[in-house]
Short mmCIF file of C-alpha atoms and ligand atoms in Angstrom, two decimals:
data_model
loop_
_atom_site.label_atom_id
_atom_site.label_comp_id
_atom_site.label_asym_id
_atom_site.label_seq_id
_atom_site.Cartn_x
_atom_site.Cartn_y
_atom_site.Cartn_z
CA MET Y 20 0.00 0.00 0.00
CA SER Y 21 1.42 3.41 -0.92
CA ASP Y 22 0.18 5.20 2.20
CA PRO Y 23 -2.83 4.60 4.44
CA VAL Y 24 -6.14 5.75 3.00
CA LYS Y 25 -7.18 8.65 5.21
CA ASN Y 26 -9.78 10.19 2.93
CA GLN Y 27 -12.09 8.11 0.80
CA TYR Y 28 -12.64 11.07 -1.54
CA GLU Y 29 -9.03 11.66 -2.52
CA MET Y 30 -8.52 10.82 -6.21
CA ARG Y 31 -6.17 7.85 -6.62
CA ASP Y 32 -5.15 5.12 -9.02
CA PRO Y 33 -7.40 2.25 -7.89
CA ARG Y 34 -4.77 -0.33 -8.90
CA GLU Y 35 -2.31 1.16 -6.42
CA GLN Y 36 -4.70 2.08 -3.62
CA TYR Y 37 -4.36 -1.20 -1.71
CA PRO Y 38 -2.05 -4.23 -1.40
CA LYS Y 39 -1.68 -6.57 -4.35
CA PRO Y 40 -0.70 -10.24 -4.48
CA PRO Y 41 1.44 -12.08 -3.66
CA PHE Y 42 0.24 -12.38 -0.06
CA PRO Y 43 1.72 -14.61 2.63
CA GLU Y 44 0.12 -17.95 3.42
CA GLN Y 45 -1.93 -17.53 6.60
CA PRO Y 46 -4.09 -20.49 7.53
CA GLN Y 47 -6.72 -19.93 10.21
CA SER Y 48 -9.54 -22.18 11.31
CA ALA Y 49 -13.03 -21.05 10.26
CA PRO Y 50 -14.56 -18.53 10.74
CA GLY Y 51 -11.19 -16.78 11.26
CA LEU Y 52 -10.41 -13.35 12.64
CA ALA Y 53 -9.71 -10.14 10.73
CA GLN Y 54 -7.22 -9.31 13.52
CA GLU Y 55 -5.02 -12.22 12.45
CA MET Y 56 -4.72 -11.26 8.79
CA THR Y 57 -1.59 -10.03 6.99
CA PRO Y 58 -1.89 -7.43 5.59
CA LYS Y 59 -4.72 -6.18 7.79
CA PRO Y 60 -7.93 -5.52 5.86
CA ASP Y 61 -9.16 -1.93 5.62
CA HIS Y 62 -12.73 -1.65 6.91
CA GLY Y 63 -12.72 2.14 6.69
CA GLU Y 64 -11.69 2.58 10.32
CA ASN Y 65 -9.44 5.53 9.45
CA SER Y 66 -11.17 6.79 6.32
CA TYR Y 67 -14.96 6.43 6.21
CA GLN Y 68 -16.62 9.82 6.46
CA GLY Y 69 -20.39 9.94 7.05
CA PHE Y 70 -22.85 12.65 6.03
CA GLY Y 71 -25.97 11.77 8.04
CA ARG Y 72 -27.44 9.67 5.22
CA LEU Y 73 -28.87 7.15 7.74
CA LYS Y 74 -29.69 9.50 10.58
CA GLY Y 75 -32.02 7.88 13.11
CA ARG Y 76 -32.15 4.50 11.33
CA LYS Y 77 -31.89 1.18 13.16
CA ALA Y 78 -29.85 -1.51 11.47
CA LEU Y 79 -29.12 -5.20 12.00
CA ILE Y 80 -26.01 -6.58 10.28
CA THR Y 81 -25.15 -10.29 10.34
CA GLY Y 82 -21.45 -11.07 10.10
CA GLY Y 83 -20.87 -7.54 11.42
CA ASP Y 84 -17.67 -8.44 13.24
CA SER Y 85 -15.30 -8.66 10.28
CA GLY Y 86 -14.90 -8.18 6.57
CA ILE Y 87 -17.69 -6.66 4.54
CA GLY Y 88 -20.17 -6.59 7.45
CA ARG Y 89 -17.68 -4.77 9.67
CA ALA Y 90 -17.06 -2.10 7.03
CA VAL Y 91 -20.83 -1.69 6.65
CA ALA Y 92 -21.29 -1.41 10.44
CA ILE Y 93 -18.66 1.33 10.69
CA ALA Y 94 -20.13 3.22 7.71
CA TYR Y 95 -23.72 2.95 8.97
CA ALA Y 96 -22.76 4.25 12.42
CA ARG Y 97 -20.88 7.19 10.89
CA GLU Y 98 -23.96 7.90 8.73
CA GLY Y 99 -26.01 8.19 11.94
CA ALA Y 100 -27.58 4.73 12.39
CA ASP Y 101 -27.79 2.66 15.57
CA VAL Y 102 -26.38 -0.77 14.80
CA ALA Y 103 -26.82 -4.33 16.10
CA ILE Y 104 -24.27 -6.88 14.92
CA ASN Y 105 -24.42 -10.66 14.93
CA TYR Y 106 -21.43 -13.00 14.71
CA LEU Y 107 -20.25 -16.35 16.07
CA PRO Y 108 -19.11 -16.50 19.72
CA SER Y 109 -15.52 -17.33 18.66
CA GLU Y 110 -15.37 -13.93 16.90
CA GLU Y 111 -15.87 -11.84 20.05
CA ALA Y 112 -12.44 -10.15 19.73
CA ASP Y 113 -13.23 -8.77 16.26
CA ALA Y 114 -16.79 -7.91 17.32
CA GLN Y 115 -15.71 -5.87 20.35
CA GLU Y 116 -13.59 -3.64 18.12
CA VAL Y 117 -16.63 -2.96 15.93
CA ILE Y 118 -18.77 -2.18 18.97
CA GLU Y 119 -16.16 0.41 19.99
CA PHE Y 120 -16.19 2.00 16.52
CA ILE Y 121 -19.99 2.26 16.54
CA ARG Y 122 -19.95 3.88 19.98
CA ALA Y 123 -17.12 6.21 18.97
CA ALA Y 124 -19.41 7.45 16.18
CA GLY Y 125 -21.91 8.42 18.89
CA GLN Y 126 -24.38 5.65 18.05
CA LYS Y 127 -25.98 2.82 19.98
CA ALA Y 128 -24.25 -0.55 19.48
CA VAL Y 129 -25.70 -3.94 20.33
CA ALA Y 130 -23.72 -7.19 20.17
CA ILE Y 131 -25.75 -10.36 19.65
CA PRO Y 132 -23.50 -13.41 19.18
CA GLY Y 133 -25.06 -16.68 18.08
CA ASP Y 134 -25.28 -19.31 15.37
CA LEU Y 135 -27.57 -18.49 12.44
CA LYS Y 136 -27.88 -22.16 11.52
CA ASP Y 137 -30.49 -22.30 14.30
CA GLU Y 138 -33.99 -21.09 13.41
CA SER Y 139 -34.98 -20.11 16.93
CA PHE Y 140 -31.78 -18.09 17.32
CA CYS Y 141 -32.58 -16.20 14.08
CA GLN Y 142 -35.99 -15.27 15.52
CA GLU Y 143 -34.44 -14.26 18.83
CA LEU Y 144 -31.85 -12.14 17.00
CA VAL Y 145 -34.56 -10.08 15.32
CA GLU Y 146 -36.62 -9.75 18.51
CA ARG Y 147 -33.62 -8.61 20.56
CA THR Y 148 -32.61 -6.11 17.89
CA VAL Y 149 -36.10 -4.61 17.79
CA GLN Y 150 -36.25 -4.49 21.58
CA GLU Y 151 -32.82 -2.95 22.11
CA LEU Y 152 -32.81 -0.52 19.19
CA GLY Y 153 -36.52 0.27 19.34
CA GLY Y 154 -37.26 -0.90 15.78
CA LEU Y 155 -35.68 -2.21 12.60
CA ASP Y 156 -35.27 -0.15 9.41
CA ILE Y 157 -32.31 -1.81 7.69
CA LEU Y 158 -31.57 -5.53 7.56
CA VAL Y 159 -28.19 -6.53 6.13
CA SER Y 160 -28.12 -10.32 5.82
CA ASN Y 161 -24.43 -10.69 5.11
CA ALA Y 162 -23.09 -13.62 7.17
CA GLY Y 163 -21.82 -16.52 5.14
CA ARG Y 164 -19.61 -19.58 5.23
CA GLN Y 165 -17.38 -20.91 2.46
CA THR Y 166 -15.34 -24.14 2.45
CA PHE Y 167 -13.36 -25.03 -0.67
CA GLN Y 168 -13.25 -28.64 -1.87
CA THR Y 169 -11.68 -29.75 -5.12
CA SER Y 170 -13.95 -32.80 -5.47
CA ILE Y 171 -17.61 -33.49 -4.83
CA ALA Y 172 -16.40 -36.72 -3.22
CA ASP Y 173 -14.99 -34.64 -0.35
CA ILE Y 174 -18.12 -32.59 0.29
CA THR Y 175 -19.93 -34.26 3.16
CA THR Y 176 -23.65 -33.98 3.64
CA ALA Y 177 -22.84 -32.13 6.87
CA GLN Y 178 -20.84 -29.47 4.98
CA PHE Y 179 -23.51 -29.12 2.30
CA ASP Y 180 -26.16 -28.77 4.99
CA GLU Y 181 -24.22 -26.23 7.06
CA THR Y 182 -23.48 -24.07 4.03
CA PHE Y 183 -27.14 -24.01 3.07
CA LYS Y 184 -28.30 -23.43 6.66
CA ALA Y 185 -25.95 -20.49 7.26
CA ASN Y 186 -26.17 -18.90 3.80
CA VAL Y 187 -29.76 -19.55 2.69
CA TYR Y 188 -32.04 -20.82 5.48
CA ALA Y 189 -30.85 -18.10 7.88
CA LEU Y 190 -31.80 -15.47 5.31
CA PHE Y 191 -35.30 -16.91 5.12
CA TRP Y 192 -35.69 -17.21 8.90
CA ILE Y 193 -34.36 -13.72 9.63
CA THR Y 194 -36.40 -12.03 6.90
CA LYS Y 195 -39.57 -13.79 8.01
CA ALA Y 196 -39.07 -12.54 11.56
CA ALA Y 197 -38.00 -9.04 10.46
CA VAL Y 198 -40.63 -8.04 7.90
CA PRO Y 199 -43.50 -7.66 10.41
CA HIS Y 200 -41.38 -5.03 12.20
CA MET Y 201 -40.49 -3.06 9.06
CA LYS Y 202 -42.27 0.10 7.95
CA PRO Y 203 -42.48 1.60 4.45
CA GLY Y 204 -39.01 2.95 3.63
CA ALA Y 205 -37.26 0.04 5.30
CA THR Y 206 -34.67 -1.85 3.27
CA ILE Y 207 -33.19 -5.34 3.07
CA ILE Y 208 -29.73 -5.94 1.62
CA THR Y 209 -28.22 -9.38 1.09
CA THR Y 210 -24.71 -10.43 0.11
CA SER Y 211 -24.56 -12.70 -2.91
CA SER Y 212 -21.34 -13.19 -4.91
CA ILE Y 213 -19.83 -13.21 -8.36
CA ASN Y 214 -20.14 -16.97 -7.78
CA ALA Y 215 -23.88 -16.60 -8.44
CA ARG Y 216 -23.06 -16.17 -12.14
CA GLN Y 217 -19.48 -17.44 -12.41
CA PRO Y 218 -19.52 -20.43 -10.08
CA SER Y 219 -16.07 -21.59 -9.00
CA GLU Y 220 -15.46 -25.31 -9.44
CA THR Y 221 -13.98 -25.55 -5.95
CA LEU Y 222 -17.01 -23.90 -4.32
CA LEU Y 223 -19.82 -26.19 -5.44
CA ASP Y 224 -22.06 -25.84 -2.38
CA TYR Y 225 -21.15 -22.21 -1.70
CA ALA Y 226 -21.68 -21.04 -5.29
CA THR Y 227 -25.08 -22.72 -5.31
CA THR Y 228 -26.12 -20.84 -2.17
CA LYS Y 229 -24.96 -17.54 -3.66
CA ALA Y 230 -27.12 -18.07 -6.77
CA ALA Y 231 -29.97 -18.92 -4.41
CA ILE Y 232 -29.44 -15.67 -2.47
CA ALA Y 233 -29.68 -13.63 -5.67
CA ALA Y 234 -32.92 -15.37 -6.74
CA TYR Y 235 -34.32 -15.17 -3.22
CA THR Y 236 -33.65 -11.44 -2.88
CA GLN Y 237 -35.05 -10.61 -6.29
CA ALA Y 238 -38.23 -12.66 -5.69
CA LEU Y 239 -38.59 -11.08 -2.25
CA SER Y 240 -38.31 -7.57 -3.68
CA GLY Y 241 -41.44 -8.16 -5.78
CA GLN Y 242 -43.34 -9.38 -2.78
CA LEU Y 243 -42.29 -6.53 -0.50
CA ALA Y 244 -42.92 -3.69 -2.96
CA GLU Y 245 -46.55 -3.47 -1.86
CA LYS Y 246 -45.35 -2.83 1.69
CA GLY Y 247 -42.97 -0.08 0.57
CA ILE Y 248 -39.96 -2.18 1.60
CA ARG Y 249 -37.05 -2.49 -0.85
CA ALA Y 250 -34.70 -5.47 -1.24
CA ASN Y 251 -31.43 -5.61 -3.16
CA THR Y 252 -28.40 -7.88 -3.31
CA VAL Y 253 -24.71 -7.00 -3.61
CA ALA Y 254 -22.42 -9.39 -5.50
CA PRO Y 255 -18.80 -9.02 -4.38
CA GLY Y 256 -15.83 -10.26 -6.35
CA PRO Y 257 -12.66 -11.10 -4.40
CA PHE Y 258 -12.47 -9.22 -1.07
CA TRP Y 259 -9.65 -9.42 1.44
CA THR Y 260 -11.46 -10.93 4.44
CA ALA Y 261 -11.04 -13.75 6.97
CA LEU Y 262 -13.44 -15.90 4.93
CA GLN Y 263 -10.70 -16.71 2.40
CA PRO Y 264 -7.67 -17.84 4.48
CA SER Y 265 -9.89 -19.73 6.97
CA GLY Y 266 -10.75 -22.51 4.50
CA GLY Y 267 -12.62 -20.48 1.88
CA GLN Y 268 -9.70 -20.98 -0.55
CA SER Y 269 -6.54 -23.05 -0.62
CA GLN Y 270 -3.48 -21.24 0.73
CA GLU Y 271 -2.10 -21.35 -2.83
CA LYS Y 272 -5.08 -19.28 -3.96
CA VAL Y 273 -4.84 -16.95 -0.95
CA LYS Y 274 -1.29 -16.05 -2.10
CA GLU Y 275 -2.62 -14.94 -5.49
CA PHE Y 276 -6.00 -13.71 -4.28
CA GLY Y 277 -7.45 -11.04 -6.58
CA SER Y 278 -4.71 -11.32 -9.22
CA ASP Y 279 -7.16 -12.42 -11.93
CA VAL Y 280 -9.52 -9.42 -11.87
CA PRO Y 281 -8.79 -6.45 -14.16
CA LEU Y 282 -7.70 -4.21 -11.27
CA GLY Y 283 -5.19 -6.91 -10.28
CA ARG Y 284 -5.84 -7.07 -6.55
CA PRO Y 285 -8.58 -7.99 -4.07
CA GLY Y 286 -11.01 -5.35 -2.91
CA GLN Y 287 -10.86 -4.11 0.66
CA PRO Y 288 -14.07 -4.14 2.73
CA ALA Y 289 -13.96 -0.32 2.86
CA GLU Y 290 -14.43 -0.29 -0.93
CA ILE Y 291 -17.79 -2.06 -0.83
CA ALA Y 292 -19.42 -0.37 2.18
CA PRO Y 293 -20.60 2.63 0.10
CA ILE Y 294 -23.05 0.55 -1.96
CA TYR Y 295 -24.57 -0.83 1.24
CA VAL Y 296 -24.97 2.76 2.45
CA LEU Y 297 -26.61 3.80 -0.82
CA LEU Y 298 -29.00 0.82 -0.81
CA ALA Y 299 -30.01 1.50 2.80
CA SER Y 300 -30.53 5.23 2.37
CA GLN Y 301 -33.46 7.07 0.82
CA GLU Y 302 -31.14 8.10 -2.03
CA SER Y 303 -31.87 4.68 -3.56
CA SER Y 304 -35.66 5.06 -3.31
CA PHE Y 305 -36.29 3.63 -6.83
CA MET Y 306 -33.78 0.79 -6.52
CA THR Y 307 -35.28 -2.56 -5.62
CA GLY Y 308 -34.78 -6.06 -6.97
CA GLY Y 309 -31.29 -5.10 -8.08
CA LEU Y 310 -28.08 -7.11 -8.16
CA PHE Y 311 -25.02 -4.92 -7.79
CA PRO Y 312 -21.63 -6.37 -8.73
CA VAL Y 313 -18.53 -4.94 -7.00
CA THR Y 314 -15.78 -7.00 -8.56
CA GLY Y 315 -12.71 -5.00 -9.54
CA GLY Y 316 -13.77 -5.24 -13.17
CA GLU Y 317 -14.63 -8.93 -13.47
CA LEU Y 318 -17.81 -9.00 -15.57
CA MET Y 319 -20.96 -10.72 -14.36
P1 NAD T 24 -16.02 -12.65 6.98
O1 NAD T 24 -15.55 -14.00 7.37
O2 NAD T 24 -15.30 -11.50 7.52
O3 NAD T 24 -17.55 -12.49 7.33
C1 NAD T 24 -18.46 -13.56 7.29
C2 NAD T 24 -19.14 -13.63 8.63
O4 NAD T 24 -20.19 -14.59 8.57
C3 NAD T 24 -18.25 -14.08 9.77
O5 NAD T 24 -17.59 -12.99 10.35
C4 NAD T 24 -19.24 -14.72 10.72
O6 NAD T 24 -19.56 -13.83 11.75
C5 NAD T 24 -20.47 -14.94 9.90
N1 NAD T 24 -20.96 -16.32 9.98
C6 NAD T 24 -20.55 -17.40 9.28
N2 NAD T 24 -21.25 -18.48 9.68
C7 NAD T 24 -22.10 -18.07 10.65
C8 NAD T 24 -23.08 -18.71 11.46
N3 NAD T 24 -23.34 -20.02 11.35
N4 NAD T 24 -23.77 -17.96 12.36
C9 NAD T 24 -23.51 -16.64 12.50
N5 NAD T 24 -22.61 -15.99 11.75
C10 NAD T 24 -21.92 -16.69 10.85
O7 NAD T 24 -16.00 -12.64 5.39
P2 NAD T 24 -16.68 -11.65 4.31
O8 NAD T 24 -15.96 -11.91 3.07
O9 NAD T 24 -16.81 -10.27 4.83
O10 NAD T 24 -18.13 -12.30 4.14
C11 NAD T 24 -19.32 -11.53 4.15
C12 NAD T 24 -20.22 -12.00 3.02
O11 NAD T 24 -19.60 -11.68 1.78
C13 NAD T 24 -20.45 -13.51 2.99
O12 NAD T 24 -21.82 -13.76 2.72
C14 NAD T 24 -19.61 -13.96 1.83
O13 NAD T 24 -20.11 -15.14 1.23
C15 NAD T 24 -19.73 -12.78 0.92
N6 NAD T 24 -18.70 -12.70 -0.14
C16 NAD T 24 -17.39 -12.55 0.18
C17 NAD T 24 -16.45 -12.50 -0.83
C18 NAD T 24 -14.99 -12.35 -0.54
O14 NAD T 24 -14.17 -12.48 -1.46
N7 NAD T 24 -14.58 -12.07 0.68
C19 NAD T 24 -16.86 -12.59 -2.17
C20 NAD T 24 -18.21 -12.72 -2.46
C21 NAD T 24 -19.13 -12.78 -1.43
MG1 MG T 25 -15.70 -12.81 11.28
#
């Protein structure tokens, strides 16, 4: 990296803005910690500047401890939203940093650890968010798991099941619990992937869930229009997050991560948070049912 990004509005060469491969090997066990990554991901901690675009809103972000969800949590708080984050109990260290950033922005922060593979926990997560924040205006269903396997022979039924539970069922359970609390103007944002349209051969189960998330969100948007609730999905390309070195890719691929997109490097979480801000804010009032690629130039 040339020098730390202190101002997201400074004009720069996007190819040079952040670290490029090769990266060091850095195995972690899933779900991994952002704290343990080299180089450290940029979640906008030192650069994201808010303008009150989400003033008074109440947001729930799953996977808000690290990666994309963490960058979104920091951005939402600096835009004036109160934020609840969900994550797995083993991610408490990352999560506590995010809680501090939300509070430092002068907003209410609520930490709700728990496993989204459990339907009753998904319901409890929504109820606690509504209770502690006093409502729910923005739902960011972003948590996800990814385990690479080179052969279908090595994908166990347990892995297939867990990937679908965490990535797809949880979305359904959380949305079902959340919609009755949402008023016209509320928004739902999900995280799909470039894998929805360019499925990687080593991510058979994961890629299938990401295509499902895109279809789910687009179908949902049609249903929720009559309630004045919008739903959109973001499709990231390669992003430098704990998901990848913790079993999401082989270490060989981690070393070259992002090298095959036109900009020649992985995105940093700070570079995708702005679309989540746009899709949550009233600025995007006519955007619903959309799929928004953020891929460093890889075409979907
Ligand atoms: P990340 O590991 O930082 O975040 C994913 C989060 O999901 C974890 O922090 C964890 O809290 C949560 N999670 C996983 N399983 C869970 C469970 N059972 N219960 C509760 N929480 C659980 O990685 P990220 O890359 O920021 O991932 C965010 C989203 O972006 C995911 O949906 C991922 O599929 C998607 N995505 C990432 C990339 C990429 O290259 N990093 C590309 C496309 C899509
Ligand atoms: Mg995490």
